[in-house]
mmCIF file of C-alpha atoms in Angstrom:
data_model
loop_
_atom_site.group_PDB
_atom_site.id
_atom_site.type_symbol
_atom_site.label_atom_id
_atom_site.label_comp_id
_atom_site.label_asym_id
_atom_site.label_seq_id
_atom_site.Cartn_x
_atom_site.Cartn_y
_atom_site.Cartn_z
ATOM 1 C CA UNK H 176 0.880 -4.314 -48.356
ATOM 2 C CA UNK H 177 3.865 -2.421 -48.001
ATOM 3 C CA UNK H 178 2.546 0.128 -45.447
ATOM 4 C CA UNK H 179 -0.348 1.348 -42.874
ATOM 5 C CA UNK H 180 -2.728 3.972 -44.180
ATOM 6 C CA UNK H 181 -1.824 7.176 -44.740
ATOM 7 C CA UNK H 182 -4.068 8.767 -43.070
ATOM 8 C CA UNK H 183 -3.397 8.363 -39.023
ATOM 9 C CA UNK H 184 -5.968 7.792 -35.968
ATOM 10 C CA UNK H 185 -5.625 11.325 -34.434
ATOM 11 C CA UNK H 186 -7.392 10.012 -31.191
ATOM 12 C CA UNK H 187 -8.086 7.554 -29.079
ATOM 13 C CA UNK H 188 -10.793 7.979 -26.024
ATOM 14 C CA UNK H 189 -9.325 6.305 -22.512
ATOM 15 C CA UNK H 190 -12.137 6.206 -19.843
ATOM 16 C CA UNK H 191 -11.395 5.578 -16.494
ATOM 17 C CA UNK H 192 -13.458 4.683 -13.934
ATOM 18 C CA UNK H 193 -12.729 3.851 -10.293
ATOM 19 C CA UNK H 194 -15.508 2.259 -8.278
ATOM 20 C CA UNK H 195 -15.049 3.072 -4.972
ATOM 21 C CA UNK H 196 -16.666 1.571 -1.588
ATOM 22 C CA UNK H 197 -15.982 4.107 1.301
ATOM 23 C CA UNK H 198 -17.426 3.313 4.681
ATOM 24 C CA UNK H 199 -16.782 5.908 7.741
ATOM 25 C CA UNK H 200 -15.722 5.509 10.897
ATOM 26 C CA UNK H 201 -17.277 6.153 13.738
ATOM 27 C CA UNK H 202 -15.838 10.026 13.890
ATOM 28 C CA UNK H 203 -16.819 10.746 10.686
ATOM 29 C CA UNK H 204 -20.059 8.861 10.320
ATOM 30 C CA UNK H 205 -20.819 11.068 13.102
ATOM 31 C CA UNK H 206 -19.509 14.272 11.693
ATOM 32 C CA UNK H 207 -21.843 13.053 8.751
ATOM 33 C CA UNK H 208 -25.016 12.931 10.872
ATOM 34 C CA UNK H 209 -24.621 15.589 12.621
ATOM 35 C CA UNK H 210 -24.568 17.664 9.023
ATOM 36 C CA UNK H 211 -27.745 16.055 8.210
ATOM 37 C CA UNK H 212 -29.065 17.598 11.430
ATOM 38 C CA UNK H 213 -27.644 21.031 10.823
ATOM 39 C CA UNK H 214 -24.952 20.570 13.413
ATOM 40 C CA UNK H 215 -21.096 20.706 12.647
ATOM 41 C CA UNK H 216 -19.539 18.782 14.909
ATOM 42 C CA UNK H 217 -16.132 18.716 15.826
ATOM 43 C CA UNK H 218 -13.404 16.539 18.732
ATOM 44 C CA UNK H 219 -11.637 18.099 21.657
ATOM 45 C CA UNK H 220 -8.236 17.208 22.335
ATOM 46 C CA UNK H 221 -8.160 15.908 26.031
ATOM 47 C CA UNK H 222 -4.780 17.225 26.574
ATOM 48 C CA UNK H 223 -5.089 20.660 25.240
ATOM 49 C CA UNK H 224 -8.806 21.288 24.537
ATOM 50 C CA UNK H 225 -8.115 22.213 20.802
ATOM 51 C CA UNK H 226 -11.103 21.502 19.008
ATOM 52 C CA UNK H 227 -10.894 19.860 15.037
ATOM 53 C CA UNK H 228 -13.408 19.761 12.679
ATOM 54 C CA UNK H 229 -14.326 17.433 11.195
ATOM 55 C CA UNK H 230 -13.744 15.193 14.523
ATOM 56 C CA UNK H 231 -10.705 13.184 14.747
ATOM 57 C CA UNK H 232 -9.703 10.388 17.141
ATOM 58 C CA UNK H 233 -6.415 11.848 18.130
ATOM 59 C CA UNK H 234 -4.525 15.647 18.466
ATOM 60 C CA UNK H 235 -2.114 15.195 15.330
ATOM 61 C CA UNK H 236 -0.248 18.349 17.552
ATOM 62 C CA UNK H 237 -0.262 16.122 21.132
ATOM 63 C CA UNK H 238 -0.638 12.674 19.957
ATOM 64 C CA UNK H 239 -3.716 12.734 23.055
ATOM 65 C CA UNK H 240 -6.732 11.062 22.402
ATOM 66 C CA UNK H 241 -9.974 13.209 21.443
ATOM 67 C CA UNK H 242 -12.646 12.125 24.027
ATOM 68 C CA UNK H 243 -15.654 14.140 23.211
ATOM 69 C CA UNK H 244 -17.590 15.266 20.413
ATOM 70 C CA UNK H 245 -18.439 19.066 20.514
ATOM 71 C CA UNK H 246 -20.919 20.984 18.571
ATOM 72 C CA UNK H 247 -19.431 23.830 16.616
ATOM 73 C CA UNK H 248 -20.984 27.014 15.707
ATOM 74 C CA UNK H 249 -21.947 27.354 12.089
ATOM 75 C CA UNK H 250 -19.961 30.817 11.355
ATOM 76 C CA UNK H 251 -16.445 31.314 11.304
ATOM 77 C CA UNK H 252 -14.029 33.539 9.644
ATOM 78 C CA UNK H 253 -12.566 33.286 6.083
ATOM 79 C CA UNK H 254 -8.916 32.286 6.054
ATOM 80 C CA UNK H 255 -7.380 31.580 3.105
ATOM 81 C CA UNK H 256 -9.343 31.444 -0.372
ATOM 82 C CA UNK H 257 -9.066 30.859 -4.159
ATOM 83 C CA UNK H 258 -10.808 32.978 -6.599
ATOM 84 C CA UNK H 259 -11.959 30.144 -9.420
ATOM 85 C CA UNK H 260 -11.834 31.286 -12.875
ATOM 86 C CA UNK H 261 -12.121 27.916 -14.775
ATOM 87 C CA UNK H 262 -15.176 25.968 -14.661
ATOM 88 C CA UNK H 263 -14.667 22.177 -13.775
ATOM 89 C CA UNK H 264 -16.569 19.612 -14.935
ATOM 90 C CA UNK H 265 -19.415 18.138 -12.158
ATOM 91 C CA UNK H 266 -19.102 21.732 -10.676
ATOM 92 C CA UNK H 267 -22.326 23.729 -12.099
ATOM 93 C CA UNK H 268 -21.541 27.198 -10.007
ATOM 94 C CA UNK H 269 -21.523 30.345 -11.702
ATOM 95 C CA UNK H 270 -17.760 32.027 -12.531
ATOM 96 C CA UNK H 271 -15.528 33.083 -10.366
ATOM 97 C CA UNK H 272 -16.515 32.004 -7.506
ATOM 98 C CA UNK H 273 -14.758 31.459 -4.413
ATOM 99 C CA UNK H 274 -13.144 28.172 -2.656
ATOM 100 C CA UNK H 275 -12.076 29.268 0.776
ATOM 101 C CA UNK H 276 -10.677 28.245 4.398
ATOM 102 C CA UNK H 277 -13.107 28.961 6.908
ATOM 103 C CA UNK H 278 -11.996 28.905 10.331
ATOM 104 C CA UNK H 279 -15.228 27.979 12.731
ATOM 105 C CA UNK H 280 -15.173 29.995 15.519
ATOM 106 C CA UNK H 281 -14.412 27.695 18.380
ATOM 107 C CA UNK H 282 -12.169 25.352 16.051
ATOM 108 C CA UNK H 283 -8.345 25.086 15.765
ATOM 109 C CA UNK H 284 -8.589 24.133 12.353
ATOM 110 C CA UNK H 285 -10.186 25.603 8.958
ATOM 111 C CA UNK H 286 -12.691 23.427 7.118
ATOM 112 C CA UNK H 287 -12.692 24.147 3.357
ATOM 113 C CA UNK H 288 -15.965 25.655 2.043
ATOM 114 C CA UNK H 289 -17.486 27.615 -0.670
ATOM 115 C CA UNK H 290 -18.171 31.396 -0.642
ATOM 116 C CA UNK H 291 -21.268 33.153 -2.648
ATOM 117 C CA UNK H 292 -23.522 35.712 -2.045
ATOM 118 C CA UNK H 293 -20.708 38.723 -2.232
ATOM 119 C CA UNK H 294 -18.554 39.189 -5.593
ATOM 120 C CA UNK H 295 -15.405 37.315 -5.754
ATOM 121 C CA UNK H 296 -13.448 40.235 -5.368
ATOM 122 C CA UNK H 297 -14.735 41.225 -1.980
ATOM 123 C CA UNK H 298 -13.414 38.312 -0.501
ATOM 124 C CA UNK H 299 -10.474 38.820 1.716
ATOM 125 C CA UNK H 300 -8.801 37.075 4.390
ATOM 126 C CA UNK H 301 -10.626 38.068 8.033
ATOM 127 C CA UNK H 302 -13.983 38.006 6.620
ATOM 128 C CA UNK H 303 -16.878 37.237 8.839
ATOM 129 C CA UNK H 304 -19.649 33.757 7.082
ATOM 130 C CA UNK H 305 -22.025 32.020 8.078
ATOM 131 C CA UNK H 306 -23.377 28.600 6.782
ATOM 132 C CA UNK H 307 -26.008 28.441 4.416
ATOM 133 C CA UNK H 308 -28.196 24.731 5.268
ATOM 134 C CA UNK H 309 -30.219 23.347 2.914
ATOM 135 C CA UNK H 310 -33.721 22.509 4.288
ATOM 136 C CA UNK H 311 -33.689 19.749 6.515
ATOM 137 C CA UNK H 312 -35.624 17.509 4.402
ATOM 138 C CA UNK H 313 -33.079 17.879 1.677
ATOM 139 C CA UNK H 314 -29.907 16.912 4.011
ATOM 140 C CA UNK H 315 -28.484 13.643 3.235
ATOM 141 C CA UNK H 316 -25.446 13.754 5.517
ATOM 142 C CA UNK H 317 -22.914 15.181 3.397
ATOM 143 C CA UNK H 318 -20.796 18.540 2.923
ATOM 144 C CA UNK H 319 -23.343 19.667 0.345
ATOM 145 C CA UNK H 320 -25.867 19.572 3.218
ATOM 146 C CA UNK H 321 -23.699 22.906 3.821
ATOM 147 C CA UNK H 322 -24.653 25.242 0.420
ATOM 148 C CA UNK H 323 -22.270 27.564 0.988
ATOM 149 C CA UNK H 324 -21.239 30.109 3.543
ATOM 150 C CA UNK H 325 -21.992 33.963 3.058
ATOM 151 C CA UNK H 326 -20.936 37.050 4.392
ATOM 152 C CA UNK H 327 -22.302 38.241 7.747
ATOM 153 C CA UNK H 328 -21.754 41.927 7.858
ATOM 154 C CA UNK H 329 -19.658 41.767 10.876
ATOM 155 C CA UNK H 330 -16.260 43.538 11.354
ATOM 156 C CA UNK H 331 -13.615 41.501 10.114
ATOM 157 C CA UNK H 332 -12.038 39.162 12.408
ATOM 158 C CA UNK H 333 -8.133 40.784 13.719
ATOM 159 C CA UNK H 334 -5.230 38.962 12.090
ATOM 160 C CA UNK H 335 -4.286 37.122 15.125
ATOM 161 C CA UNK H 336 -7.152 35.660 15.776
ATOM 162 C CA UNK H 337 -6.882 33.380 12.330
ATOM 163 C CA UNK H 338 -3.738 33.195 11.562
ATOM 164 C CA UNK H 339 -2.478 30.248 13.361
ATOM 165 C CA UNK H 340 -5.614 28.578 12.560
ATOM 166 C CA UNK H 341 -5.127 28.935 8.124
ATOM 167 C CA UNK K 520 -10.699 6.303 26.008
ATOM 168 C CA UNK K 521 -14.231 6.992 25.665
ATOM 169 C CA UNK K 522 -16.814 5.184 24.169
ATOM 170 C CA UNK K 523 -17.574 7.024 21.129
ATOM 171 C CA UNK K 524 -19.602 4.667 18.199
ATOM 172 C CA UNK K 525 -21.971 5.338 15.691
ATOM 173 C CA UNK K 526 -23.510 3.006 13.385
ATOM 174 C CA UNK K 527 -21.133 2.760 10.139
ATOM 175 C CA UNK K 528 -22.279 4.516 7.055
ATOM 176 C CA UNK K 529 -21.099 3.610 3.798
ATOM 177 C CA UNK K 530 -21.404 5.459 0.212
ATOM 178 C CA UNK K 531 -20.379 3.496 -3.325
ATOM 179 C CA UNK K 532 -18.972 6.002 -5.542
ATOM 180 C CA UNK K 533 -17.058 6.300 -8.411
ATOM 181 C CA UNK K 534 -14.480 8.717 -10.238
ATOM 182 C CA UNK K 535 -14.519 8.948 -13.524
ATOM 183 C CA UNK K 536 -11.645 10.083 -16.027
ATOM 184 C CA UNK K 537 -12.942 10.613 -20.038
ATOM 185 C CA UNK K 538 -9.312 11.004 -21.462
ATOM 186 C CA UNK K 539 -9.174 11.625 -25.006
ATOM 187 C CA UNK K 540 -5.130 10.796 -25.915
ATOM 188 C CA UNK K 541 -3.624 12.114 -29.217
ATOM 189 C CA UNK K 542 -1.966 9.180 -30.647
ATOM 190 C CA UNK K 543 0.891 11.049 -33.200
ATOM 191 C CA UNK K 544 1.673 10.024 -36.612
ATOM 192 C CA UNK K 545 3.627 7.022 -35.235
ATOM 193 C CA UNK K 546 1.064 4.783 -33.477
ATOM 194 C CA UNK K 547 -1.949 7.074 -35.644
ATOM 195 C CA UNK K 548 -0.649 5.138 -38.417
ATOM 196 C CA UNK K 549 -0.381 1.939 -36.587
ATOM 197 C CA UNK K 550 -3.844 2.073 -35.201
ATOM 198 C CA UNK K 551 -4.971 2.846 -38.809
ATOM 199 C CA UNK K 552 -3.728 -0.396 -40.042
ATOM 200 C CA UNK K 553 -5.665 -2.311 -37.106
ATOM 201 C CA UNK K 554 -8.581 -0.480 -38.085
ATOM 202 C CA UNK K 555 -8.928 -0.211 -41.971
ATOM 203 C CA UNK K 556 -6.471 -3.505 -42.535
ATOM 204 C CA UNK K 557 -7.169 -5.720 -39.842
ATOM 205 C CA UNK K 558 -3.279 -6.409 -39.692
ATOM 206 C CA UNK K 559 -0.572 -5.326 -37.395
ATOM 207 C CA UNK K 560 2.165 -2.972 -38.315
ATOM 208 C CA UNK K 561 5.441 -2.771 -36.816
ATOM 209 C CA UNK K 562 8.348 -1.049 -37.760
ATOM 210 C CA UNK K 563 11.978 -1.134 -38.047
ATOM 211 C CA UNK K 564 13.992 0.626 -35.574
ATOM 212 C CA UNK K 565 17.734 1.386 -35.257
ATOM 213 C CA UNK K 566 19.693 -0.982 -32.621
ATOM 214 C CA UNK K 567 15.991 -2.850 -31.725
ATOM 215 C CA UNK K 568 14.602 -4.539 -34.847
ATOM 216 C CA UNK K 569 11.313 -4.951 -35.363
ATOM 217 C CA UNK K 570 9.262 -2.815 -33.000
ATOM 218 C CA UNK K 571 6.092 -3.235 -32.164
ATOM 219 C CA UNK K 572 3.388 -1.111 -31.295
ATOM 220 C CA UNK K 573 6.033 1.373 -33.589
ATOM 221 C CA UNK K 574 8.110 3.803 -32.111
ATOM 222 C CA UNK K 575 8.991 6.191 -34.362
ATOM 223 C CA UNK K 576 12.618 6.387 -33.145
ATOM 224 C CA UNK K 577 15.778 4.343 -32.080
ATOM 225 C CA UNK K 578 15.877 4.078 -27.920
ATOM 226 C CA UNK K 579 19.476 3.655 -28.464
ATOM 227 C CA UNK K 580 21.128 5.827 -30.845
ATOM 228 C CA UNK K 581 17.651 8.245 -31.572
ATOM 229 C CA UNK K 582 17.746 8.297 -35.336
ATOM 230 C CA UNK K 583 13.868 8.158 -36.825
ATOM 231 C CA UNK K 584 11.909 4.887 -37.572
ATOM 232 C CA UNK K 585 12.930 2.865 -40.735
ATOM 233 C CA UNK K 586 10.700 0.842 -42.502
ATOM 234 C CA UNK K 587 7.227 -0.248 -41.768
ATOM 235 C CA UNK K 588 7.441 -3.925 -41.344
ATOM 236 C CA UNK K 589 3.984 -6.051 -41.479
ATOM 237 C CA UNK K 590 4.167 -8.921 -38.703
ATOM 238 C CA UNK K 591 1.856 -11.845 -37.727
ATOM 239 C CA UNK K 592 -1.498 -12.409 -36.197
ATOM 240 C CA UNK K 593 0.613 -14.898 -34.382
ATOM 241 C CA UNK K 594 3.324 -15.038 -31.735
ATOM 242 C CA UNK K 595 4.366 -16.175 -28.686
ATOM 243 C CA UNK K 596 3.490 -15.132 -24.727
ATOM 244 C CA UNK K 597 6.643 -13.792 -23.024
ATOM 245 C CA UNK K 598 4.669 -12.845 -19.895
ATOM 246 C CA UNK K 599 1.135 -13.420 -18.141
ATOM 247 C CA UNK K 600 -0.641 -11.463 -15.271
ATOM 248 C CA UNK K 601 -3.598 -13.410 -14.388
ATOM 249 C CA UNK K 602 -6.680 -10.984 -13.061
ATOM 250 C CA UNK K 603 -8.706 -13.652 -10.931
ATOM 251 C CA UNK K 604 -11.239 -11.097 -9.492
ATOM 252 C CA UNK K 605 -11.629 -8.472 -12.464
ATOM 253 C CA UNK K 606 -13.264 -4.925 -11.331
ATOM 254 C CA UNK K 607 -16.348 -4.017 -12.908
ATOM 255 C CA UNK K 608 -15.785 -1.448 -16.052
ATOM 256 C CA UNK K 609 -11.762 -1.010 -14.518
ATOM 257 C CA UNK K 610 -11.062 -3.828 -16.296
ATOM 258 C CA UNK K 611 -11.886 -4.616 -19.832
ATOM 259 C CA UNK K 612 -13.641 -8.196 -19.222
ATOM 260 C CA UNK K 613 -16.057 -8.483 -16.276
ATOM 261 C CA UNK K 614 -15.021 -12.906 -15.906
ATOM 262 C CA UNK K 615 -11.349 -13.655 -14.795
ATOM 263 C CA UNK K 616 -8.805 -12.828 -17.579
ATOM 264 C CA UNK K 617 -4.895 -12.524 -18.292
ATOM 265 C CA UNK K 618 -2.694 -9.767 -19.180
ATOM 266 C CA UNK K 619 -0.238 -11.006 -21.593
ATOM 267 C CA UNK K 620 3.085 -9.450 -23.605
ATOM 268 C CA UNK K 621 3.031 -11.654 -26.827
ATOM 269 C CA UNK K 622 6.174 -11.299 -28.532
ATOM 270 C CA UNK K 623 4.593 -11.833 -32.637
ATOM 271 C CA UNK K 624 6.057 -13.827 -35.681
ATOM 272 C CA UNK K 625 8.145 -11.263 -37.363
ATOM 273 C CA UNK K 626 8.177 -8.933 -34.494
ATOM 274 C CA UNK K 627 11.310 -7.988 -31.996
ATOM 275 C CA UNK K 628 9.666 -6.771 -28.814
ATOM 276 C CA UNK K 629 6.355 -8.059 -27.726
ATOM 277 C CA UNK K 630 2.826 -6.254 -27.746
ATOM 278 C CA UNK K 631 0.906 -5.768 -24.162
ATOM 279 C CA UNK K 632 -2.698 -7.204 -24.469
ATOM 280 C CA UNK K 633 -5.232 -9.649 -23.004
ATOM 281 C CA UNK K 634 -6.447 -13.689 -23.376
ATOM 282 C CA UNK K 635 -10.094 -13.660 -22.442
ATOM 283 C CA UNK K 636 -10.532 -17.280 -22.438
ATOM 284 C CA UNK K 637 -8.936 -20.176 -21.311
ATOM 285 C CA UNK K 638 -6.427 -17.593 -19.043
ATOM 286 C CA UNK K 639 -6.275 -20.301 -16.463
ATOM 287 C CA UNK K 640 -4.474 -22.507 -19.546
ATOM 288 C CA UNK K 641 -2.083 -19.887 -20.714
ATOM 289 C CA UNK K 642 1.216 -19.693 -19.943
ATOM 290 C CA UNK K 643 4.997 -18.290 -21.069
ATOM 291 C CA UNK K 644 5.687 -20.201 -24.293
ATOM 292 C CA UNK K 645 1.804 -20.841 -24.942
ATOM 293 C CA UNK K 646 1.436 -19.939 -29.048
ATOM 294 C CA UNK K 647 -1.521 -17.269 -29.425
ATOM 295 C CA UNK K 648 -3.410 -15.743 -32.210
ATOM 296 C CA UNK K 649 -4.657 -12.027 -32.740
ATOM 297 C CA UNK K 650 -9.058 -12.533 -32.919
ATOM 298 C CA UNK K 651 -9.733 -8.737 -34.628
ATOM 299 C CA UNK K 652 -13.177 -7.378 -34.171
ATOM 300 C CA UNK K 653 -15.050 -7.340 -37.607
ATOM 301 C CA UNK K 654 -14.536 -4.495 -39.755
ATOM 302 C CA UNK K 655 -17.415 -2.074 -39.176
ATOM 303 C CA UNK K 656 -17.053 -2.416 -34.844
ATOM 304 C CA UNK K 657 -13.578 -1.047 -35.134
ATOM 305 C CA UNK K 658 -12.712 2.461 -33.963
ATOM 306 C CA UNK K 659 -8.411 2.571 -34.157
ATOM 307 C CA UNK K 660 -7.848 1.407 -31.172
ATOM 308 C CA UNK K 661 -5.651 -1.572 -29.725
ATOM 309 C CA UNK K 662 -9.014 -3.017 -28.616
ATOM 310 C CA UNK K 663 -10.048 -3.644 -32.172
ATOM 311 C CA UNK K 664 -7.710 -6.794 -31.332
ATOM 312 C CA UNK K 665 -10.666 -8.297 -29.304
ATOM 313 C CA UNK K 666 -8.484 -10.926 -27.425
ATOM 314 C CA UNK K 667 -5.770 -13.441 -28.593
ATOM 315 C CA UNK K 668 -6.626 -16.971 -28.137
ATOM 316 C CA UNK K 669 -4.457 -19.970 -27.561
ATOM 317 C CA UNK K 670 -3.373 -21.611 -30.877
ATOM 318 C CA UNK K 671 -4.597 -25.121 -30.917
#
């Protein structure tokens, strides 16, 4: 033998997997419950009353400690968003569809969520959602307990009312 | 501070990655030979000698590959990583294993792969042989080497 074949391998498959074992804290386990009963829960800063969702032990902003757990309401206004024209793998939504900041109304912080029920290209920043549940015997205590949010109808929200909350 | 507990939840999850890689003529030819020869090719290379997995060009003055140059089953460990607690399907053998670079007869540089068993006996200097899988189970890949074993 003088040489390899000819002909090359063209390919060779690499699968990797990475088993993970997450357990929550006590914020978040809480944030988690709270999902599975149709609440969205958030943590007050106890220096400045700024309220972050999902709950965190202390104000990144006034290093204070967050010492109570507040219930949020589930509508908010759309922040930033992301028109998705590429379908990803594990994600069996219709395209485009929208990935967007939504700022709950109460909350000094956006959550990220998902935006159907109005074409892509009506999406803008200001826009008025609400949160779609899934029925409470289908909740597991995750973010897909949340389906999606959808339009409201309302006015938009002004420009300073968002935009130190992106 | 305020007392704020919940009971801990806990999910087991896993990401998974299905990379295909396109190999190149280089180590597409090399892979060939594991596959359809059982033997391993290396290949001459400007400045480094024998290289092998191949190159295809000199890391020192960048002319092309020479000559393919057919080396051992044997050679000699130049390194070892022992894996005592082995993650399931992260890790290509689920019992505790080593990483090894064996450097083979005929060969320059040495070849990254894996002892299987006896890793708690192998060390630098121990004298290994390639174990192929049999013709028929191999796909081009550097896992058609299914281990190297100590040499007796």
């Amino acid at each position: 033998m003088t040489e390899p074949p000819k002909e090359p391998v063209k390919y060779v498959d690499a699968n990797v997997y990475l088993p993970y074992h997450y357990v929550a804290g006590d914020f978040r386990a809480i944030y988690l419950n709270g999902l599975r009963e149709g609440k969205i829960l958030g943590s007050k800063d106890s220096k400045t009353g700024k309220i972050f969702v999902p709950p965190i032990l202390n104000s990144p902003e006034s290093f204070a400690p967050c010492e109570e757990i507040v219930q949020l309401d589930d509508r908010g206004t759309v922040t930033t968003f992301c028109v998705v024209n590429i379908p990803v793998i594990g994600r069996d939504l219709e395209i485009p569809y929208v990935a967007a900041s939504v700022a709950l109304d109460g909350a000094a912080i956006s959550i990220f969520a998902l935006i159907q029920k109005c074409k892509a290209d009506e999406v803008r920043m200001g826009m008025r959602v609400e949160a779609v549940w899934k029925p409470a015997a289908e909740r597991t205590g995750d973010h897909t307990d949340i389906q999606y949010f959808r339009p409201t109808g309302e006015p938009d929200a002004p420009r300073e009312s968002y935009i130190n909350r992106l | 501070m305020a007392d704020i507990r919940a009971d801990p939840l806990e999910l087991r999850t896993a990401m998974e990655f299905p990379y295909k890689h396109s190999t190149g003529q280089t180590i597409g030819r090399f892979l060939a030979g594991l596959k359809e020869q059982g033997r391993i090719w290396g290949q001459r290379i400007a400045g480094q000698g024998v290289v092998v997995p191949p190159l295809g060009y000199s890391e020192t003055d960048s002319s092309e590959g020479g000559d393919w140059v057919l080396v051992e089953n044997t050679g000699t460990v130049t390194a070892v990583a022992k894996v005592h607690q082995p993650i399931e399907r992260l890790h290509p053998e689920a019992k505790p294993f080593a990483f090894v670079l064996v450097k083979l007869d005929g060969a320059d540089t040495a070849l990254a792969h894996l002892v299987r068993d006896d890793a708690d006996k192998v060390t630098v200097g121990s004298r290994v042989t390639a174990e192929f899988l049999p013709e028929g189970e191999r796909t081009g890949s550097l896992r058609d080497i299914a281990t190297f074993r100590l040499a007796d």
